[in-house]
Amino acid sequence: MPPESGPPASAAASSDPSLLAELMVRVARLLLHQGITCNRIEGILEQLAANSGLSAEINATPTSVFLSLGSGEATLTRMVRANPEAADYAKLGALLDLLDKLERQEIGLTAASQEIEKISGWAPRYSAGLRLLATTVLSGSSALLLSMRGREIGLALLLGLCSGAVALPKRLREGPREALPVLVAVAAAFLVFSAHRGGFPVHPIPLLVAGLVSFLPGLQMTAAMFELASGHWVAGSSRLIAGATRLLLLVLGAMTGEQLAVAIVPLSRAVIESGGGVHWGWLAAPGLAGLAFSILRSGDARDSGWVVAVCYLGILTAFIATPILGATGGAFWGAFCTCLASNAIAHKTRRPALVTLGPAILLLVPGVLGFMSLSSALAGYMSETLWTLLQVCLISVSLSLGGLLASLVVAPPRQV
């Protein structure tokens, strides 16, 4: 977009702070929709005000931003509310490019506000069919990381296909969104536990983790730990509770599906196989899963090489560290290396660090779990479920600590 004629951004802001306030409201709403952590939202808005020569007080939560611009009688106050959604890397990249133009005074405040409004209305970069395929591939890749066999990988692909299909129609997304994952969890658990009780050689809990991976709030809980570690207690606590609630609903759905299977399907006397996963899958799974996740988040094709490289880096680090330091130690060093690499790549490419960090962090949870004994069937499903939940929580904490330490060593060039 060509530079807007007239006074530069700083001059415009000084003559009419309401223009800057309107711009900051639109930026804040877009960032809230993307699920960006509150400390980074505050940093972006404060920097935007400082570049325009005005002081600002910002208070961000996961669902709202309260901002006060200026001082004295000229103070402008605005309140923004928005519910977090899945991050869209195309929108984030365009927003950060626009903020760079504002900093260089290549565009005025009015034109920038109009541009952000257009960016907010962008449709997903890829078609519905391709995103459905990406969800399916993501579940299959997670099954590979959990060292499953061919028949279990097939079931994981089917579950991933169903998980992606229910979220595609727009009319379904406009309803109660949290009900959809629960219903899918009920159906998936009924299918998996029915197969298990009927003698089909599957390991129920790891298979459900792979099939429902697109619904798991791992990134949300990791972001919450980042906020808690940075001193944003209210924001971090609320985001952590939201993630834990979503995880609890999935568990309740899975338990309901299991009980339906117990009530309907007779228990077979067949001996369930154990051990002996397909280790060759580790060669392809990180790259496939990283690309699939990038498609779901409207990633740019030019970032594909970096995404794949960082995903392999995280999995390789976890592979080396987990046998020595355990699951939490493997998650910590995996997150440390991926965050370090993502921040360094962001310095080089001037792209959001989240583009490469997001897929790698998502893979580390099933990747680290794959090194543990989840692939062996346990006698009590409830005890296996609780153990898995505990490990996921501990791994989420380790991921956030590793990422936080890496950001202290190599800070990202931008806030996102």
PDB file of C-alpha atoms in Angstrom, residues 94-388:
ATOM      1  CA  ALA A  94       0.226  -8.809   7.933  1.00  0.00           C
ATOM      2  CA  LEU A  95      -0.372  -7.028  11.251  1.00  0.00           C
ATOM      3  CA  LEU A  96       3.312  -6.958  12.135  1.00  0.00           C
ATOM      4  CA  ASP A  97       4.215  -5.687   8.661  1.00  0.00           C
ATOM      5  CA  LEU A  98       1.675  -2.905   9.141  1.00  0.00           C
ATOM      6  CA  LEU A  99       3.112  -2.020  12.552  1.00  0.00           C
ATOM      7  CA  ASP A 100       6.549  -1.771  10.929  1.00  0.00           C
ATOM      8  CA  LYS A 101       5.144   0.700   8.391  1.00  0.00           C
ATOM      9  CA  LEU A 102       3.633   2.743  11.194  1.00  0.00           C
ATOM     10  CA  GLU A 103       6.946   2.823  13.015  1.00  0.00           C
ATOM     11  CA  ARG A 104       8.677   4.034   9.853  1.00  0.00           C
ATOM     12  CA  GLN A 105       5.829   6.568   9.296  1.00  0.00           C
ATOM     13  CA  GLU A 106       5.051   5.119   5.867  1.00  0.00           C
ATOM     14  CA  ILE A 107       1.310   5.028   6.550  1.00  0.00           C
ATOM     15  CA  GLY A 108      -1.092   7.228   8.487  1.00  0.00           C
ATOM     16  CA  LEU A 109      -3.340   6.220  11.361  1.00  0.00           C
ATOM     17  CA  THR A 110      -6.600   6.352   9.411  1.00  0.00           C
ATOM     18  CA  ALA A 111      -5.281   4.203   6.583  1.00  0.00           C
ATOM     19  CA  ALA A 112      -3.739   1.784   9.083  1.00  0.00           C
ATOM     20  CA  SER A 113      -7.092   1.376  10.873  1.00  0.00           C
ATOM     21  CA  GLN A 114      -8.804   0.627   7.576  1.00  0.00           C
ATOM     22  CA  GLU A 115      -6.102  -1.891   6.672  1.00  0.00           C
ATOM     23  CA  ILE A 116      -6.430  -3.702  10.000  1.00  0.00           C
ATOM     24  CA  GLU A 117     -10.184  -3.940   9.476  1.00  0.00           C
ATOM     25  CA  LYS A 118      -9.521  -5.659   6.140  1.00  0.00           C
ATOM     26  CA  ILE A 119      -6.965  -8.017   7.690  1.00  0.00           C
ATOM     27  CA  SER A 120      -9.435  -9.010  10.422  1.00  0.00           C
ATOM     28  CA  GLY A 121     -11.948 -10.059   7.773  1.00  0.00           C
ATOM     29  CA  TRP A 122      -9.596 -12.298   5.813  1.00  0.00           C
ATOM     30  CA  ALA A 123     -10.783 -15.822   5.175  1.00  0.00           C
ATOM     31  CA  PRO A 124      -8.423 -18.753   5.934  1.00  0.00           C
ATOM     32  CA  ARG A 125      -5.556 -18.943   3.435  1.00  0.00           C
ATOM     33  CA  TYR A 126      -6.279 -22.566   2.465  1.00  0.00           C
ATOM     34  CA  SER A 127      -9.477 -24.273   1.324  1.00  0.00           C
ATOM     35  CA  ALA A 128     -11.749 -26.257   3.636  1.00  0.00           C
ATOM     36  CA  GLY A 129     -10.737 -29.517   1.963  1.00  0.00           C
ATOM     37  CA  LEU A 130      -7.033 -28.882   2.478  1.00  0.00           C
ATOM     38  CA  ARG A 131      -7.572 -27.934   6.120  1.00  0.00           C
ATOM     39  CA  LEU A 132      -9.565 -31.127   6.632  1.00  0.00           C
ATOM     40  CA  LEU A 133      -6.713 -33.120   5.116  1.00  0.00           C
ATOM     41  CA  ALA A 134      -4.252 -31.277   7.371  1.00  0.00           C
ATOM     42  CA  THR A 135      -6.247 -32.207  10.480  1.00  0.00           C
ATOM     43  CA  THR A 136      -6.223 -35.835   9.382  1.00  0.00           C
ATOM     44  CA  VAL A 137      -2.481 -35.800   8.736  1.00  0.00           C
ATOM     45  CA  LEU A 138      -1.886 -34.136  12.121  1.00  0.00           C
ATOM     46  CA  SER A 139      -3.666 -36.983  13.934  1.00  0.00           C
ATOM     47  CA  GLY A 140      -1.815 -39.618  11.894  1.00  0.00           C
ATOM     48  CA  SER A 141       1.528 -37.974  12.615  1.00  0.00           C
ATOM     49  CA  SER A 142       0.746 -37.857  16.329  1.00  0.00           C
ATOM     50  CA  ALA A 143      -0.020 -41.580  16.188  1.00  0.00           C
ATOM     51  CA  LEU A 144       3.406 -42.138  14.628  1.00  0.00           C
ATOM     52  CA  LEU A 145       5.037 -40.124  17.405  1.00  0.00           C
ATOM     53  CA  LEU A 146       3.227 -42.322  19.926  1.00  0.00           C
ATOM     54  CA  SER A 147       4.790 -45.397  18.248  1.00  0.00           C
ATOM     55  CA  MET A 148       1.500 -46.943  17.126  1.00  0.00           C
ATOM     56  CA  ARG A 149       0.999 -49.723  14.587  1.00  0.00           C
ATOM     57  CA  GLY A 150      -0.525 -49.479  11.150  1.00  0.00           C
ATOM     58  CA  ARG A 151      -4.074 -50.369  12.200  1.00  0.00           C
ATOM     59  CA  GLU A 152      -3.975 -47.848  15.031  1.00  0.00           C
ATOM     60  CA  ILE A 153      -2.624 -45.186  12.696  1.00  0.00           C
ATOM     61  CA  GLY A 154      -5.571 -45.886  10.405  1.00  0.00           C
ATOM     62  CA  LEU A 155      -7.994 -45.369  13.277  1.00  0.00           C
ATOM     63  CA  ALA A 156      -6.182 -42.170  14.296  1.00  0.00           C
ATOM     64  CA  LEU A 157      -6.539 -40.871  10.742  1.00  0.00           C
ATOM     65  CA  LEU A 158     -10.265 -41.627  10.841  1.00  0.00           C
ATOM     66  CA  LEU A 159     -10.664 -39.846  14.176  1.00  0.00           C
ATOM     67  CA  GLY A 160      -8.697 -36.870  12.879  1.00  0.00           C
ATOM     68  CA  LEU A 161     -10.913 -36.725   9.793  1.00  0.00           C
ATOM     69  CA  CYS A 162     -14.030 -36.659  11.980  1.00  0.00           C
ATOM     70  CA  SER A 163     -12.520 -34.035  14.296  1.00  0.00           C
ATOM     71  CA  GLY A 164     -11.758 -31.740  11.392  1.00  0.00           C
ATOM     72  CA  ALA A 165     -15.098 -32.282   9.665  1.00  0.00           C
ATOM     73  CA  VAL A 166     -17.279 -31.141  12.566  1.00  0.00           C
ATOM     74  CA  ALA A 167     -15.473 -27.778  12.784  1.00  0.00           C
ATOM     75  CA  LEU A 168     -15.698 -26.868   9.091  1.00  0.00           C
ATOM     76  CA  PRO A 169     -19.344 -25.775   8.594  1.00  0.00           C
ATOM     77  CA  LYS A 170     -19.746 -22.149   9.595  1.00  0.00           C
ATOM     78  CA  ARG A 171     -23.176 -22.680  11.104  1.00  0.00           C
ATOM     79  CA  LEU A 172     -21.648 -25.142  13.579  1.00  0.00           C
ATOM     80  CA  ARG A 173     -18.879 -22.759  14.591  1.00  0.00           C
ATOM     81  CA  GLU A 174     -21.450 -20.097  15.454  1.00  0.00           C
ATOM     82  CA  GLY A 175     -23.043 -22.367  18.070  1.00  0.00           C
ATOM     83  CA  PRO A 176     -21.598 -23.378  21.434  1.00  0.00           C
ATOM     84  CA  ARG A 177     -18.070 -24.179  20.274  1.00  0.00           C
ATOM     85  CA  GLU A 178     -17.038 -26.044  23.397  1.00  0.00           C
ATOM     86  CA  ALA A 179     -19.814 -28.615  22.898  1.00  0.00           C
ATOM     87  CA  LEU A 180     -18.377 -29.895  19.610  1.00  0.00           C
ATOM     88  CA  PRO A 181     -15.087 -31.330  20.969  1.00  0.00           C
ATOM     89  CA  VAL A 182     -16.973 -33.033  23.791  1.00  0.00           C
ATOM     90  CA  LEU A 183     -19.402 -34.729  21.393  1.00  0.00           C
ATOM     91  CA  VAL A 184     -16.503 -35.808  19.185  1.00  0.00           C
ATOM     92  CA  ALA A 185     -14.693 -37.164  22.258  1.00  0.00           C
ATOM     93  CA  VAL A 186     -17.774 -39.227  23.209  1.00  0.00           C
ATOM     94  CA  ALA A 187     -18.054 -40.721  19.725  1.00  0.00           C
ATOM     95  CA  ALA A 188     -14.303 -41.305  19.408  1.00  0.00           C
ATOM     96  CA  ALA A 189     -14.047 -42.979  22.832  1.00  0.00           C
ATOM     97  CA  PHE A 190     -17.036 -45.211  22.069  1.00  0.00           C
ATOM     98  CA  LEU A 191     -15.410 -46.326  18.808  1.00  0.00           C
ATOM     99  CA  VAL A 192     -11.972 -46.897  20.325  1.00  0.00           C
ATOM    100  CA  PHE A 193     -13.098 -48.694  23.481  1.00  0.00           C
ATOM    101  CA  SER A 194     -15.597 -50.780  21.514  1.00  0.00           C
ATOM    102  CA  ALA A 195     -12.758 -51.937  19.271  1.00  0.00           C
ATOM    103  CA  HIS A 196     -10.604 -52.628  22.316  1.00  0.00           C
ATOM    104  CA  ARG A 197     -13.297 -54.646  24.084  1.00  0.00           C
ATOM    105  CA  GLY A 198     -14.047 -56.558  20.902  1.00  0.00           C
ATOM    106  CA  GLY A 199     -10.480 -57.813  20.679  1.00  0.00           C
ATOM    107  CA  PHE A 200      -9.127 -55.339  18.135  1.00  0.00           C
ATOM    108  CA  PRO A 201      -5.470 -54.698  19.043  1.00  0.00           C
ATOM    109  CA  VAL A 202      -5.493 -50.999  19.972  1.00  0.00           C
ATOM    110  CA  HIS A 203      -4.275 -48.950  22.941  1.00  0.00           C
ATOM    111  CA  PRO A 204      -7.253 -46.714  23.764  1.00  0.00           C
ATOM    112  CA  ILE A 205      -5.840 -43.682  25.590  1.00  0.00           C
ATOM    113  CA  PRO A 206      -2.850 -42.991  23.293  1.00  0.00           C
ATOM    114  CA  LEU A 207      -5.156 -43.463  20.304  1.00  0.00           C
ATOM    115  CA  LEU A 208      -7.590 -40.892  21.694  1.00  0.00           C
ATOM    116  CA  VAL A 209      -4.709 -38.455  22.303  1.00  0.00           C
ATOM    117  CA  ALA A 210      -3.683 -38.788  18.651  1.00  0.00           C
ATOM    118  CA  GLY A 211      -7.221 -38.620  17.260  1.00  0.00           C
ATOM    119  CA  LEU A 212      -8.251 -35.584  19.295  1.00  0.00           C
ATOM    120  CA  VAL A 213      -4.910 -33.742  19.136  1.00  0.00           C
ATOM    121  CA  SER A 214      -6.467 -30.795  17.273  1.00  0.00           C
ATOM    122  CA  PHE A 215      -8.768 -30.203  20.270  1.00  0.00           C
ATOM    123  CA  LEU A 216      -6.146 -30.497  23.001  1.00  0.00           C
ATOM    124  CA  PRO A 217      -5.440 -27.142  24.746  1.00  0.00           C
ATOM    125  CA  GLY A 218      -1.679 -27.678  24.969  1.00  0.00           C
ATOM    126  CA  LEU A 219      -0.767 -24.341  23.381  1.00  0.00           C
ATOM    127  CA  GLN A 220      -3.359 -22.529  25.494  1.00  0.00           C
ATOM    128  CA  MET A 221      -2.024 -23.998  28.738  1.00  0.00           C
ATOM    129  CA  THR A 222       1.570 -23.296  27.702  1.00  0.00           C
ATOM    130  CA  ALA A 223       0.627 -19.645  27.014  1.00  0.00           C
ATOM    131  CA  ALA A 224      -0.974 -19.515  30.454  1.00  0.00           C
ATOM    132  CA  MET A 225       2.248 -20.667  32.072  1.00  0.00           C
ATOM    133  CA  PHE A 226       4.154 -17.978  30.151  1.00  0.00           C
ATOM    134  CA  GLU A 227       1.809 -15.347  31.592  1.00  0.00           C
ATOM    135  CA  LEU A 228       2.101 -16.694  35.123  1.00  0.00           C
ATOM    136  CA  ALA A 229       5.890 -16.774  34.868  1.00  0.00           C
ATOM    137  CA  SER A 230       5.946 -13.161  33.615  1.00  0.00           C
ATOM    138  CA  GLY A 231       3.836 -11.913  36.545  1.00  0.00           C
ATOM    139  CA  HIS A 232       0.427 -11.678  34.840  1.00  0.00           C
ATOM    140  CA  TRP A 233      -1.360 -13.634  37.553  1.00  0.00           C
ATOM    141  CA  VAL A 234      -4.958 -12.807  36.632  1.00  0.00           C
ATOM    142  CA  ALA A 235      -4.483 -13.397  32.912  1.00  0.00           C
ATOM    143  CA  GLY A 236      -2.433 -16.545  33.385  1.00  0.00           C
ATOM    144  CA  SER A 237      -4.808 -18.013  35.958  1.00  0.00           C
ATOM    145  CA  SER A 238      -7.897 -17.395  33.838  1.00  0.00           C
ATOM    146  CA  ARG A 239      -6.275 -18.822  30.705  1.00  0.00           C
ATOM    147  CA  LEU A 240      -5.008 -21.839  32.651  1.00  0.00           C
ATOM    148  CA  ILE A 241      -8.454 -22.492  34.098  1.00  0.00           C
ATOM    149  CA  ALA A 242      -9.996 -22.173  30.644  1.00  0.00           C
ATOM    150  CA  GLY A 243      -7.522 -24.683  29.216  1.00  0.00           C
ATOM    151  CA  ALA A 244      -7.966 -27.068  32.139  1.00  0.00           C
ATOM    152  CA  THR A 245     -11.745 -26.847  31.782  1.00  0.00           C
ATOM    153  CA  ARG A 246     -11.524 -27.671  28.094  1.00  0.00           C
ATOM    154  CA  LEU A 247      -9.275 -30.630  28.870  1.00  0.00           C
ATOM    155  CA  LEU A 248     -11.641 -31.795  31.625  1.00  0.00           C
ATOM    156  CA  LEU A 249     -14.595 -31.643  29.235  1.00  0.00           C
ATOM    157  CA  LEU A 250     -12.686 -33.798  26.752  1.00  0.00           C
ATOM    158  CA  VAL A 251     -11.893 -36.300  29.509  1.00  0.00           C
ATOM    159  CA  LEU A 252     -15.534 -36.409  30.605  1.00  0.00           C
ATOM    160  CA  GLY A 253     -16.572 -36.980  26.992  1.00  0.00           C
ATOM    161  CA  ALA A 254     -14.035 -39.802  26.662  1.00  0.00           C
ATOM    162  CA  MET A 255     -15.229 -41.387  29.907  1.00  0.00           C
ATOM    163  CA  THR A 256     -18.837 -41.196  28.698  1.00  0.00           C
ATOM    164  CA  GLY A 257     -17.900 -42.911  25.456  1.00  0.00           C
ATOM    165  CA  GLU A 258     -16.031 -45.595  27.391  1.00  0.00           C
ATOM    166  CA  GLN A 259     -19.042 -46.286  29.617  1.00  0.00           C
ATOM    167  CA  LEU A 260     -21.283 -46.571  26.567  1.00  0.00           C
ATOM    168  CA  ALA A 261     -18.871 -49.103  25.085  1.00  0.00           C
ATOM    169  CA  VAL A 262     -18.810 -51.072  28.360  1.00  0.00           C
ATOM    170  CA  ALA A 263     -22.613 -51.156  28.450  1.00  0.00           C
ATOM    171  CA  ILE A 264     -23.117 -52.168  24.828  1.00  0.00           C
ATOM    172  CA  VAL A 265     -20.095 -54.109  23.564  1.00  0.00           C
ATOM    173  CA  PRO A 266     -19.277 -57.488  25.171  1.00  0.00           C
ATOM    174  CA  LEU A 267     -15.697 -58.006  26.324  1.00  0.00           C
ATOM    175  CA  SER A 268     -13.704 -60.289  24.054  1.00  0.00           C
ATOM    176  CA  ARG A 269     -11.294 -62.878  25.397  1.00  0.00           C
ATOM    177  CA  ALA A 270      -8.775 -61.952  22.746  1.00  0.00           C
ATOM    178  CA  VAL A 271      -5.326 -61.041  24.018  1.00  0.00           C
ATOM    179  CA  ILE A 272      -4.435 -57.410  23.305  1.00  0.00           C
ATOM    180  CA  GLU A 273      -1.052 -56.892  21.738  1.00  0.00           C
ATOM    181  CA  SER A 274       1.479 -54.583  23.332  1.00  0.00           C
ATOM    182  CA  GLY A 275       4.786 -52.927  22.499  1.00  0.00           C
ATOM    183  CA  GLY A 276       6.589 -52.891  19.180  1.00  0.00           C
ATOM    184  CA  GLY A 277       5.621 -49.555  17.665  1.00  0.00           C
ATOM    185  CA  VAL A 278       6.503 -48.420  14.168  1.00  0.00           C
ATOM    186  CA  HIS A 279       9.751 -46.552  14.732  1.00  0.00           C
ATOM    187  CA  TRP A 280      10.156 -45.643  11.069  1.00  0.00           C
ATOM    188  CA  GLY A 281       7.321 -43.183  11.486  1.00  0.00           C
ATOM    189  CA  TRP A 282       9.570 -40.883  13.483  1.00  0.00           C
ATOM    190  CA  LEU A 283      11.393 -40.049  10.268  1.00  0.00           C
ATOM    191  CA  ALA A 284       8.321 -38.505   8.639  1.00  0.00           C
ATOM    192  CA  ALA A 285       5.982 -37.550  11.487  1.00  0.00           C
ATOM    193  CA  PRO A 286       7.534 -34.239  12.685  1.00  0.00           C
ATOM    194  CA  GLY A 287       7.712 -32.731   9.208  1.00  0.00           C
ATOM    195  CA  LEU A 288       4.217 -33.870   8.207  1.00  0.00           C
ATOM    196  CA  ALA A 289       2.654 -32.687  11.444  1.00  0.00           C
ATOM    197  CA  GLY A 290       4.430 -29.317  11.284  1.00  0.00           C
ATOM    198  CA  LEU A 291       3.233 -28.651   7.747  1.00  0.00           C
ATOM    199  CA  ALA A 292      -0.305 -29.802   8.611  1.00  0.00           C
ATOM    200  CA  PHE A 293      -0.479 -27.479  11.601  1.00  0.00           C
ATOM    201  CA  SER A 294       0.896 -24.622   9.509  1.00  0.00           C
ATOM    202  CA  ILE A 295      -1.896 -25.166   6.961  1.00  0.00           C
ATOM    203  CA  LEU A 296      -4.517 -25.100   9.713  1.00  0.00           C
ATOM    204  CA  ARG A 297      -3.120 -21.758  10.908  1.00  0.00           C
ATOM    205  CA  SER A 298      -2.885 -20.215   7.398  1.00  0.00           C
ATOM    206  CA  GLY A 299       0.914 -20.287   7.365  1.00  0.00           C
ATOM    207  CA  ASP A 300       2.884 -18.942   4.411  1.00  0.00           C
ATOM    208  CA  ALA A 301       4.502 -21.491   2.084  1.00  0.00           C
ATOM    209  CA  ARG A 302       7.814 -19.599   2.283  1.00  0.00           C
ATOM    210  CA  ASP A 303       8.047 -20.532   5.964  1.00  0.00           C
ATOM    211  CA  SER A 304       7.597 -24.284   5.366  1.00  0.00           C
ATOM    212  CA  GLY A 305      11.288 -25.131   5.440  1.00  0.00           C
ATOM    213  CA  TRP A 306      11.820 -23.337   8.734  1.00  0.00           C
ATOM    214  CA  VAL A 307       8.704 -24.968  10.240  1.00  0.00           C
ATOM    215  CA  VAL A 308       9.886 -28.465   9.347  1.00  0.00           C
ATOM    216  CA  ALA A 309      13.431 -27.788  10.586  1.00  0.00           C
ATOM    217  CA  VAL A 310      12.286 -26.486  13.983  1.00  0.00           C
ATOM    218  CA  CYS A 311       9.833 -29.387  14.409  1.00  0.00           C
ATOM    219  CA  TYR A 312      12.632 -31.899  13.825  1.00  0.00           C
ATOM    220  CA  LEU A 313      14.901 -29.948  16.176  1.00  0.00           C
ATOM    221  CA  GLY A 314      12.356 -30.125  18.990  1.00  0.00           C
ATOM    222  CA  ILE A 315      11.645 -33.833  18.544  1.00  0.00           C
ATOM    223  CA  LEU A 316      15.337 -34.713  18.244  1.00  0.00           C
ATOM    224  CA  THR A 317      16.158 -32.759  21.404  1.00  0.00           C
ATOM    225  CA  ALA A 318      13.344 -34.488  23.292  1.00  0.00           C
ATOM    226  CA  PHE A 319      14.490 -37.872  21.941  1.00  0.00           C
ATOM    227  CA  ILE A 320      17.973 -37.319  23.372  1.00  0.00           C
ATOM    228  CA  ALA A 321      16.945 -35.694  26.669  1.00  0.00           C
ATOM    229  CA  THR A 322      13.936 -37.779  27.731  1.00  0.00           C
ATOM    230  CA  PRO A 323      15.745 -41.086  28.462  1.00  0.00           C
ATOM    231  CA  ILE A 324      18.227 -39.161  30.629  1.00  0.00           C
ATOM    232  CA  LEU A 325      16.063 -36.495  32.295  1.00  0.00           C
ATOM    233  CA  GLY A 326      12.563 -37.965  32.042  1.00  0.00           C
ATOM    234  CA  ALA A 327       9.481 -36.607  30.285  1.00  0.00           C
ATOM    235  CA  THR A 328       9.539 -33.179  31.954  1.00  0.00           C
ATOM    236  CA  GLY A 329      13.259 -32.734  31.287  1.00  0.00           C
ATOM    237  CA  GLY A 330      12.784 -33.738  27.651  1.00  0.00           C
ATOM    238  CA  ALA A 331       9.921 -31.260  27.286  1.00  0.00           C
ATOM    239  CA  PHE A 332      12.001 -28.484  28.891  1.00  0.00           C
ATOM    240  CA  TRP A 333      15.001 -28.902  26.596  1.00  0.00           C
ATOM    241  CA  GLY A 334      12.798 -29.436  23.550  1.00  0.00           C
ATOM    242  CA  ALA A 335      10.978 -26.172  24.241  1.00  0.00           C
ATOM    243  CA  PHE A 336      14.225 -24.367  25.021  1.00  0.00           C
ATOM    244  CA  CYS A 337      15.831 -25.346  21.704  1.00  0.00           C
ATOM    245  CA  THR A 338      12.723 -24.723  19.589  1.00  0.00           C
ATOM    246  CA  CYS A 339      12.068 -21.305  21.162  1.00  0.00           C
ATOM    247  CA  LEU A 340      15.731 -20.365  20.805  1.00  0.00           C
ATOM    248  CA  ALA A 341      15.716 -21.379  17.137  1.00  0.00           C
ATOM    249  CA  SER A 342      12.355 -19.688  16.451  1.00  0.00           C
ATOM    250  CA  ASN A 343      13.524 -16.382  17.922  1.00  0.00           C
ATOM    251  CA  ALA A 344      16.754 -16.540  15.918  1.00  0.00           C
ATOM    252  CA  ILE A 345      14.810 -17.314  12.716  1.00  0.00           C
ATOM    253  CA  ALA A 346      12.443 -14.415  13.442  1.00  0.00           C
ATOM    254  CA  HIS A 347      15.476 -12.089  13.631  1.00  0.00           C
ATOM    255  CA  LYS A 348      16.597 -13.348  10.223  1.00  0.00           C
ATOM    256  CA  THR A 349      13.277 -13.488   8.348  1.00  0.00           C
ATOM    257  CA  ARG A 350      11.338 -10.699  10.139  1.00  0.00           C
ATOM    258  CA  ARG A 351       8.409 -13.092  10.437  1.00  0.00           C
ATOM    259  CA  PRO A 352       6.438 -13.852  13.632  1.00  0.00           C
ATOM    260  CA  ALA A 353       8.314 -16.307  15.861  1.00  0.00           C
ATOM    261  CA  LEU A 354       4.992 -18.084  16.507  1.00  0.00           C
ATOM    262  CA  VAL A 355       4.999 -19.358  12.905  1.00  0.00           C
ATOM    263  CA  THR A 356       7.760 -21.873  13.669  1.00  0.00           C
ATOM    264  CA  LEU A 357       7.297 -22.123  17.438  1.00  0.00           C
ATOM    265  CA  GLY A 358       3.606 -23.078  17.436  1.00  0.00           C
ATOM    266  CA  PRO A 359       3.840 -26.358  15.454  1.00  0.00           C
ATOM    267  CA  ALA A 360       6.970 -27.469  17.323  1.00  0.00           C
ATOM    268  CA  ILE A 361       5.455 -26.864  20.764  1.00  0.00           C
ATOM    269  CA  LEU A 362       2.287 -28.719  19.764  1.00  0.00           C
ATOM    270  CA  LEU A 363       4.344 -31.751  18.699  1.00  0.00           C
ATOM    271  CA  LEU A 364       6.380 -31.911  21.873  1.00  0.00           C
ATOM    272  CA  VAL A 365       3.470 -33.124  24.040  1.00  0.00           C
ATOM    273  CA  PRO A 366       2.673 -36.320  22.068  1.00  0.00           C
ATOM    274  CA  GLY A 367       6.343 -36.550  21.104  1.00  0.00           C
ATOM    275  CA  VAL A 368       7.525 -36.733  24.707  1.00  0.00           C
ATOM    276  CA  LEU A 369       4.643 -39.009  25.693  1.00  0.00           C
ATOM    277  CA  GLY A 370       5.777 -41.372  22.948  1.00  0.00           C
ATOM    278  CA  PHE A 371       8.977 -42.071  24.875  1.00  0.00           C
ATOM    279  CA  MET A 372       7.033 -43.282  27.887  1.00  0.00           C
ATOM    280  CA  SER A 373       4.994 -46.418  28.534  1.00  0.00           C
ATOM    281  CA  LEU A 374       1.705 -45.124  27.129  1.00  0.00           C
ATOM    282  CA  SER A 375       1.881 -47.613  24.276  1.00  0.00           C
ATOM    283  CA  SER A 376       1.308 -50.537  26.661  1.00  0.00           C
ATOM    284  CA  ALA A 377      -2.289 -51.231  27.624  1.00  0.00           C
ATOM    285  CA  LEU A 378      -2.996 -50.837  31.322  1.00  0.00           C
ATOM    286  CA  ALA A 379      -5.611 -52.771  33.219  1.00  0.00           C
ATOM    287  CA  GLY A 380      -7.531 -49.770  34.576  1.00  0.00           C
ATOM    288  CA  TYR A 381      -8.562 -47.169  32.026  1.00  0.00           C
ATOM    289  CA  MET A 382      -9.239 -44.560  34.696  1.00  0.00           C
ATOM    290  CA  SER A 383      -5.758 -44.817  36.184  1.00  0.00           C
ATOM    291  CA  GLU A 384      -4.245 -44.543  32.688  1.00  0.00           C
ATOM    292  CA  THR A 385      -6.344 -41.456  31.987  1.00  0.00           C
ATOM    293  CA  LEU A 386      -5.327 -39.737  35.226  1.00  0.00           C
ATOM    294  CA  TRP A 387      -1.655 -40.581  34.660  1.00  0.00           C
ATOM    295  CA  THR A 388      -1.821 -39.163  31.142  1.00  0.00           C
TER     296      THR A 388
END
